Amino acid sequence: MGFSNPALISRLILWPPAITRGKEYWRLVTCGIIHADVPHLLFNMITLYFFGRLIELFYSMQAGPIAFALFYVGGLAVSSFPSWYQHRTSSSYRSLGASGAVSAVLFAYILLQPWATIIVFVVPMPAILYAVLYLGYTIYMDRQRSDYVNHNAHLWGAIYGIVVTIAFQWRVLPAFVAQLMKPMGSG
């Protein structure tokens, strides 16, 4: 609906003055249910589909059926907050998409499966390598400010995914370290 409804997009998008002056805090989350175009939506949802199943299972086994939904919504809010704060007085800034929450899911997955193979533009690589490259690229691009992508949300989503997953089940951290010590194929 959002692709053909500018009024709906306007009501849901992360627009800092609406939060700062209008106290429309829901925008920290609702910006994640609208996307710029079909490829933007598809990329996020395909990523969520492939990596979300394990994380949904992990959270539901730990805390019940709505735990993953709460984790995901929390990822939207936490990954949107720094962008709102940074641009809180800018009436020209807008952000939309689920990428921050999807980054949270992806990095929770990498925490649980660091040596899993991730296919990036037809190139297979270990998840942990992808994580390092992704974070480096995200930080670099955020500093460049040369495109219309909210790289800051990607970074904070990734941090949220790691921190919350460890806080939720602290045993994840020593298991992650143990897995890192045994790279793929090392017996």
PDB file of C-alpha atoms in Angstrom:
ATOM      1  CA  MET A   1       0.000   0.000   0.000  1.00  0.00           C
ATOM      2  CA  GLY A   2       2.772   2.399   0.849  1.00  0.00           C
ATOM      3  CA  PHE A   3       4.242   2.408  -2.639  1.00  0.00           C
ATOM      4  CA  SER A   4       1.125   4.104  -3.981  1.00  0.00           C
ATOM      5  CA  ASN A   5       0.045   6.050  -0.904  1.00  0.00           C
ATOM      6  CA  PRO A   6       2.230   9.105  -0.143  1.00  0.00           C
ATOM      7  CA  ALA A   7      -0.008  10.069   2.801  1.00  0.00           C
ATOM      8  CA  LEU A   8       0.611   6.703   4.455  1.00  0.00           C
ATOM      9  CA  ILE A   9       4.366   6.985   3.914  1.00  0.00           C
ATOM     10  CA  SER A  10       4.299  10.505   5.335  1.00  0.00           C
ATOM     11  CA  ARG A  11       2.513   9.252   8.458  1.00  0.00           C
ATOM     12  CA  LEU A  12       4.869   6.307   9.077  1.00  0.00           C
ATOM     13  CA  ILE A  13       8.315   7.476   7.909  1.00  0.00           C
ATOM     14  CA  LEU A  14      11.102   8.385  10.331  1.00  0.00           C
ATOM     15  CA  TRP A  15      10.881  12.172  10.138  1.00  0.00           C
ATOM     16  CA  PRO A  16      12.720  13.656  13.137  1.00  0.00           C
ATOM     17  CA  PRO A  17      10.608  16.816  13.637  1.00  0.00           C
ATOM     18  CA  ALA A  18       7.480  14.671  14.024  1.00  0.00           C
ATOM     19  CA  ILE A  19       9.179  12.897  16.914  1.00  0.00           C
ATOM     20  CA  THR A  20      10.979  15.899  18.393  1.00  0.00           C
ATOM     21  CA  ARG A  21       8.068  18.351  18.241  1.00  0.00           C
ATOM     22  CA  GLY A  22       5.055  16.106  17.752  1.00  0.00           C
ATOM     23  CA  LYS A  23       6.045  13.281  20.147  1.00  0.00           C
ATOM     24  CA  GLU A  24       5.192  10.725  17.412  1.00  0.00           C
ATOM     25  CA  TYR A  25       7.484   8.089  18.861  1.00  0.00           C
ATOM     26  CA  TRP A  26       5.805   5.287  16.900  1.00  0.00           C
ATOM     27  CA  ARG A  27       7.782   6.474  13.870  1.00  0.00           C
ATOM     28  CA  LEU A  28      10.878   4.838  15.370  1.00  0.00           C
ATOM     29  CA  VAL A  29       9.163   1.517  14.560  1.00  0.00           C
ATOM     30  CA  THR A  30       6.664   2.257  11.785  1.00  0.00           C
ATOM     31  CA  CYS A  31       9.425   3.441   9.463  1.00  0.00           C
ATOM     32  CA  GLY A  32      10.350  -0.242   9.230  1.00  0.00           C
ATOM     33  CA  ILE A  33       7.097  -1.336   7.648  1.00  0.00           C
ATOM     34  CA  ILE A  34       7.443   0.947   4.632  1.00  0.00           C
ATOM     35  CA  HIS A  35      10.118   0.746   1.947  1.00  0.00           C
ATOM     36  CA  ALA A  36      11.349   2.944  -0.894  1.00  0.00           C
ATOM     37  CA  ASP A  37      10.539   0.407  -3.609  1.00  0.00           C
ATOM     38  CA  VAL A  38       9.971  -3.290  -4.300  1.00  0.00           C
ATOM     39  CA  PRO A  39      13.696  -4.230  -4.539  1.00  0.00           C
ATOM     40  CA  HIS A  40      14.324  -2.540  -1.154  1.00  0.00           C
ATOM     41  CA  LEU A  41      11.463  -4.524   0.417  1.00  0.00           C
ATOM     42  CA  LEU A  42      12.501  -7.795  -1.280  1.00  0.00           C
ATOM     43  CA  PHE A  43      16.137  -7.509  -0.198  1.00  0.00           C
ATOM     44  CA  ASN A  44      15.125  -6.970   3.429  1.00  0.00           C
ATOM     45  CA  MET A  45      12.523  -9.725   3.430  1.00  0.00           C
ATOM     46  CA  ILE A  46      14.757 -12.291   1.694  1.00  0.00           C
ATOM     47  CA  THR A  47      17.486 -11.588   4.248  1.00  0.00           C
ATOM     48  CA  LEU A  48      14.940 -11.869   7.060  1.00  0.00           C
ATOM     49  CA  TYR A  49      13.626 -15.147   5.628  1.00  0.00           C
ATOM     50  CA  PHE A  50      17.024 -16.838   5.417  1.00  0.00           C
ATOM     51  CA  PHE A  51      18.449 -15.677   8.730  1.00  0.00           C
ATOM     52  CA  GLY A  52      15.311 -15.066  10.744  1.00  0.00           C
ATOM     53  CA  ARG A  53      14.220 -18.676  11.057  1.00  0.00           C
ATOM     54  CA  LEU A  54      17.119 -19.642  13.328  1.00  0.00           C
ATOM     55  CA  ILE A  55      16.789 -16.471  15.399  1.00  0.00           C
ATOM     56  CA  GLU A  56      13.024 -16.872  15.720  1.00  0.00           C
ATOM     57  CA  LEU A  57      13.583 -20.432  16.936  1.00  0.00           C
ATOM     58  CA  PHE A  58      16.304 -19.296  19.360  1.00  0.00           C
ATOM     59  CA  TYR A  59      14.153 -16.552  20.915  1.00  0.00           C
ATOM     60  CA  SER A  60      10.948 -18.591  21.020  1.00  0.00           C
ATOM     61  CA  MET A  61      12.735 -21.503  22.722  1.00  0.00           C
ATOM     62  CA  GLN A  62      14.184 -19.134  25.303  1.00  0.00           C
ATOM     63  CA  ALA A  63      11.141 -16.963  26.041  1.00  0.00           C
ATOM     64  CA  GLY A  64       8.060 -17.995  24.110  1.00  0.00           C
ATOM     65  CA  PRO A  65       6.333 -17.296  20.818  1.00  0.00           C
ATOM     66  CA  ILE A  66       6.363 -13.484  20.892  1.00  0.00           C
ATOM     67  CA  ALA A  67      10.011 -13.106  21.928  1.00  0.00           C
ATOM     68  CA  PHE A  68      11.263 -12.886  18.347  1.00  0.00           C
ATOM     69  CA  ALA A  69       8.648 -10.258  17.457  1.00  0.00           C
ATOM     70  CA  LEU A  70       9.730  -8.180  20.471  1.00  0.00           C
ATOM     71  CA  PHE A  71      13.387  -8.605  19.500  1.00  0.00           C
ATOM     72  CA  TYR A  72      12.595  -7.478  15.937  1.00  0.00           C
ATOM     73  CA  VAL A  73      10.506  -4.454  16.967  1.00  0.00           C
ATOM     74  CA  GLY A  74      13.178  -3.520  19.495  1.00  0.00           C
ATOM     75  CA  GLY A  75      15.721  -3.700  16.664  1.00  0.00           C
ATOM     76  CA  LEU A  76      13.635  -1.260  14.624  1.00  0.00           C
ATOM     77  CA  ALA A  77      13.370   1.208  17.496  1.00  0.00           C
ATOM     78  CA  VAL A  78      16.989   0.977  18.634  1.00  0.00           C
ATOM     79  CA  SER A  79      18.398   1.222  15.102  1.00  0.00           C
ATOM     80  CA  SER A  80      16.162   4.239  14.333  1.00  0.00           C
ATOM     81  CA  PHE A  81      16.893   6.136  17.538  1.00  0.00           C
ATOM     82  CA  PRO A  82      20.460   7.321  16.694  1.00  0.00           C
ATOM     83  CA  SER A  83      19.292   8.625  13.299  1.00  0.00           C
ATOM     84  CA  TRP A  84      16.435  10.497  14.951  1.00  0.00           C
ATOM     85  CA  TYR A  85      18.780  11.931  17.585  1.00  0.00           C
ATOM     86  CA  GLN A  86      21.430  12.936  15.048  1.00  0.00           C
ATOM     87  CA  HIS A  87      18.864  14.640  12.786  1.00  0.00           C
ATOM     88  CA  ARG A  88      16.350  15.737  15.449  1.00  0.00           C
ATOM     89  CA  THR A  89      16.301  19.326  14.194  1.00  0.00           C
ATOM     90  CA  SER A  90      16.460  18.558  10.477  1.00  0.00           C
ATOM     91  CA  SER A  91      13.174  18.896   8.644  1.00  0.00           C
ATOM     92  CA  SER A  92      14.723  17.518   5.447  1.00  0.00           C
ATOM     93  CA  TYR A  93      15.844  14.143   6.859  1.00  0.00           C
ATOM     94  CA  ARG A  94      13.705  11.054   6.303  1.00  0.00           C
ATOM     95  CA  SER A  95      14.388   7.340   6.648  1.00  0.00           C
ATOM     96  CA  LEU A  96      12.399   4.208   5.936  1.00  0.00           C
ATOM     97  CA  GLY A  97      12.892   0.477   5.722  1.00  0.00           C
ATOM     98  CA  ALA A  98      13.481  -2.509   7.972  1.00  0.00           C
ATOM     99  CA  SER A  99      17.248  -2.709   7.427  1.00  0.00           C
ATOM    100  CA  GLY A 100      18.149  -1.898  11.033  1.00  0.00           C
ATOM    101  CA  ALA A 101      15.998  -4.707  12.415  1.00  0.00           C
ATOM    102  CA  VAL A 102      17.135  -7.050   9.650  1.00  0.00           C
ATOM    103  CA  SER A 103      20.749  -6.243  10.581  1.00  0.00           C
ATOM    104  CA  ALA A 104      19.887  -7.162  14.184  1.00  0.00           C
ATOM    105  CA  VAL A 105      18.590 -10.534  13.014  1.00  0.00           C
ATOM    106  CA  LEU A 106      21.561 -11.092  10.713  1.00  0.00           C
ATOM    107  CA  PHE A 107      24.133 -10.339  13.421  1.00  0.00           C
ATOM    108  CA  ALA A 108      22.310 -12.478  15.984  1.00  0.00           C
ATOM    109  CA  TYR A 109      22.549 -15.264  13.382  1.00  0.00           C
ATOM    110  CA  ILE A 110      26.280 -14.631  12.884  1.00  0.00           C
ATOM    111  CA  LEU A 111      26.749 -14.760  16.655  1.00  0.00           C
ATOM    112  CA  LEU A 112      25.143 -18.208  16.721  1.00  0.00           C
ATOM    113  CA  GLN A 113      26.676 -19.497  13.452  1.00  0.00           C
ATOM    114  CA  PRO A 114      29.944 -17.609  12.754  1.00  0.00           C
ATOM    115  CA  TRP A 115      31.256 -20.195  10.282  1.00  0.00           C
ATOM    116  CA  ALA A 116      28.021 -20.631   8.336  1.00  0.00           C
ATOM    117  CA  THR A 117      28.382 -19.855   4.645  1.00  0.00           C
ATOM    118  CA  ILE A 118      26.696 -16.668   3.477  1.00  0.00           C
ATOM    119  CA  ILE A 119      26.310 -16.002  -0.233  1.00  0.00           C
ATOM    120  CA  VAL A 120      27.028 -12.365  -1.064  1.00  0.00           C
ATOM    121  CA  PHE A 121      26.324 -11.495  -4.690  1.00  0.00           C
ATOM    122  CA  VAL A 122      27.085 -15.129  -5.670  1.00  0.00           C
ATOM    123  CA  VAL A 123      30.314 -15.169  -3.618  1.00  0.00           C
ATOM    124  CA  PRO A 124      30.276 -17.647  -0.700  1.00  0.00           C
ATOM    125  CA  MET A 125      32.031 -16.556   2.476  1.00  0.00           C
ATOM    126  CA  PRO A 126      32.056 -17.381   6.184  1.00  0.00           C
ATOM    127  CA  ALA A 127      29.477 -15.380   8.129  1.00  0.00           C
ATOM    128  CA  ILE A 128      32.137 -13.941  10.438  1.00  0.00           C
ATOM    129  CA  LEU A 129      34.099 -12.579   7.475  1.00  0.00           C
ATOM    130  CA  TYR A 130      30.920 -11.084   6.063  1.00  0.00           C
ATOM    131  CA  ALA A 131      30.266  -9.454   9.461  1.00  0.00           C
ATOM    132  CA  VAL A 132      33.665  -7.754   9.489  1.00  0.00           C
ATOM    133  CA  LEU A 133      33.322  -6.578   5.869  1.00  0.00           C
ATOM    134  CA  TYR A 134      29.727  -5.419   6.436  1.00  0.00           C
ATOM    135  CA  LEU A 135      30.607  -3.404   9.528  1.00  0.00           C
ATOM    136  CA  GLY A 136      33.635  -1.835   7.840  1.00  0.00           C
ATOM    137  CA  TYR A 137      31.562  -0.890   4.799  1.00  0.00           C
ATOM    138  CA  THR A 138      28.728   0.426   6.957  1.00  0.00           C
ATOM    139  CA  ILE A 139      31.000   2.661   9.030  1.00  0.00           C
ATOM    140  CA  TYR A 140      32.824   3.911   5.933  1.00  0.00           C
ATOM    141  CA  MET A 141      29.609   4.698   4.044  1.00  0.00           C
ATOM    142  CA  ASP A 142      28.016   6.361   7.061  1.00  0.00           C
ATOM    143  CA  ARG A 143      30.957   8.743   7.259  1.00  0.00           C
ATOM    144  CA  GLN A 144      30.814   9.441   3.508  1.00  0.00           C
ATOM    145  CA  ARG A 145      27.137  10.427   3.542  1.00  0.00           C
ATOM    146  CA  SER A 146      27.181   9.993  -0.219  1.00  0.00           C
ATOM    147  CA  ASP A 147      23.952   8.050  -0.729  1.00  0.00           C
ATOM    148  CA  TYR A 148      20.410   7.871   0.585  1.00  0.00           C
ATOM    149  CA  VAL A 149      20.980   4.742   2.673  1.00  0.00           C
ATOM    150  CA  ASN A 150      20.711   4.931   6.462  1.00  0.00           C
ATOM    151  CA  HIS A 151      23.980   3.129   7.193  1.00  0.00           C
ATOM    152  CA  ASN A 152      23.752   4.300  10.792  1.00  0.00           C
ATOM    153  CA  ALA A 153      20.635   2.137  11.254  1.00  0.00           C
ATOM    154  CA  HIS A 154      22.511  -0.867   9.841  1.00  0.00           C
ATOM    155  CA  LEU A 155      25.328  -0.356  12.352  1.00  0.00           C
ATOM    156  CA  TRP A 156      23.074   0.134  15.386  1.00  0.00           C
ATOM    157  CA  GLY A 157      20.873  -2.758  14.323  1.00  0.00           C
ATOM    158  CA  ALA A 158      23.927  -5.020  14.176  1.00  0.00           C
ATOM    159  CA  ILE A 159      25.104  -3.853  17.607  1.00  0.00           C
ATOM    160  CA  TYR A 160      21.611  -4.348  19.032  1.00  0.00           C
ATOM    161  CA  GLY A 161      21.412  -7.880  17.599  1.00  0.00           C
ATOM    162  CA  ILE A 162      24.704  -8.860  19.204  1.00  0.00           C
ATOM    163  CA  VAL A 163      24.206  -7.168  22.578  1.00  0.00           C
ATOM    164  CA  VAL A 164      20.593  -8.232  23.113  1.00  0.00           C
ATOM    165  CA  THR A 165      21.257 -11.829  22.087  1.00  0.00           C
ATOM    166  CA  ILE A 166      24.169 -12.074  24.526  1.00  0.00           C
ATOM    167  CA  ALA A 167      22.166 -10.348  27.276  1.00  0.00           C
ATOM    168  CA  PHE A 168      19.235 -12.655  26.586  1.00  0.00           C
ATOM    169  CA  GLN A 169      21.354 -15.812  26.811  1.00  0.00           C
ATOM    170  CA  TRP A 170      24.880 -15.110  28.065  1.00  0.00           C
ATOM    171  CA  ARG A 171      26.095 -18.614  27.076  1.00  0.00           C
ATOM    172  CA  VAL A 172      25.982 -17.457  23.460  1.00  0.00           C
ATOM    173  CA  LEU A 173      29.226 -15.502  23.944  1.00  0.00           C
ATOM    174  CA  PRO A 174      31.469 -18.363  25.110  1.00  0.00           C
ATOM    175  CA  ALA A 175      29.886 -20.612  22.469  1.00  0.00           C
ATOM    176  CA  PHE A 176      30.686 -17.979  19.817  1.00  0.00           C
ATOM    177  CA  VAL A 177      34.309 -17.738  20.975  1.00  0.00           C
ATOM    178  CA  ALA A 178      34.628 -21.537  21.025  1.00  0.00           C
ATOM    179  CA  GLN A 179      33.286 -21.725  17.464  1.00  0.00           C
ATOM    180  CA  LEU A 180      35.731 -19.054  16.307  1.00  0.00           C
ATOM    181  CA  MET A 181      38.583 -21.193  17.641  1.00  0.00           C
ATOM    182  CA  LYS A 182      37.479 -24.058  15.386  1.00  0.00           C
ATOM    183  CA  PRO A 183      37.273 -22.696  11.838  1.00  0.00           C
ATOM    184  CA  MET A 184      35.424 -24.689   9.212  1.00  0.00           C
ATOM    185  CA  GLY A 185      37.086 -27.967   8.375  1.00  0.00           C
ATOM    186  CA  SER A 186      39.571 -27.878  11.288  1.00  0.00           C
ATOM    187  CA  GLY A 187      38.262 -31.064  12.865  1.00  0.00           C
TER     188      GLY A 187
END
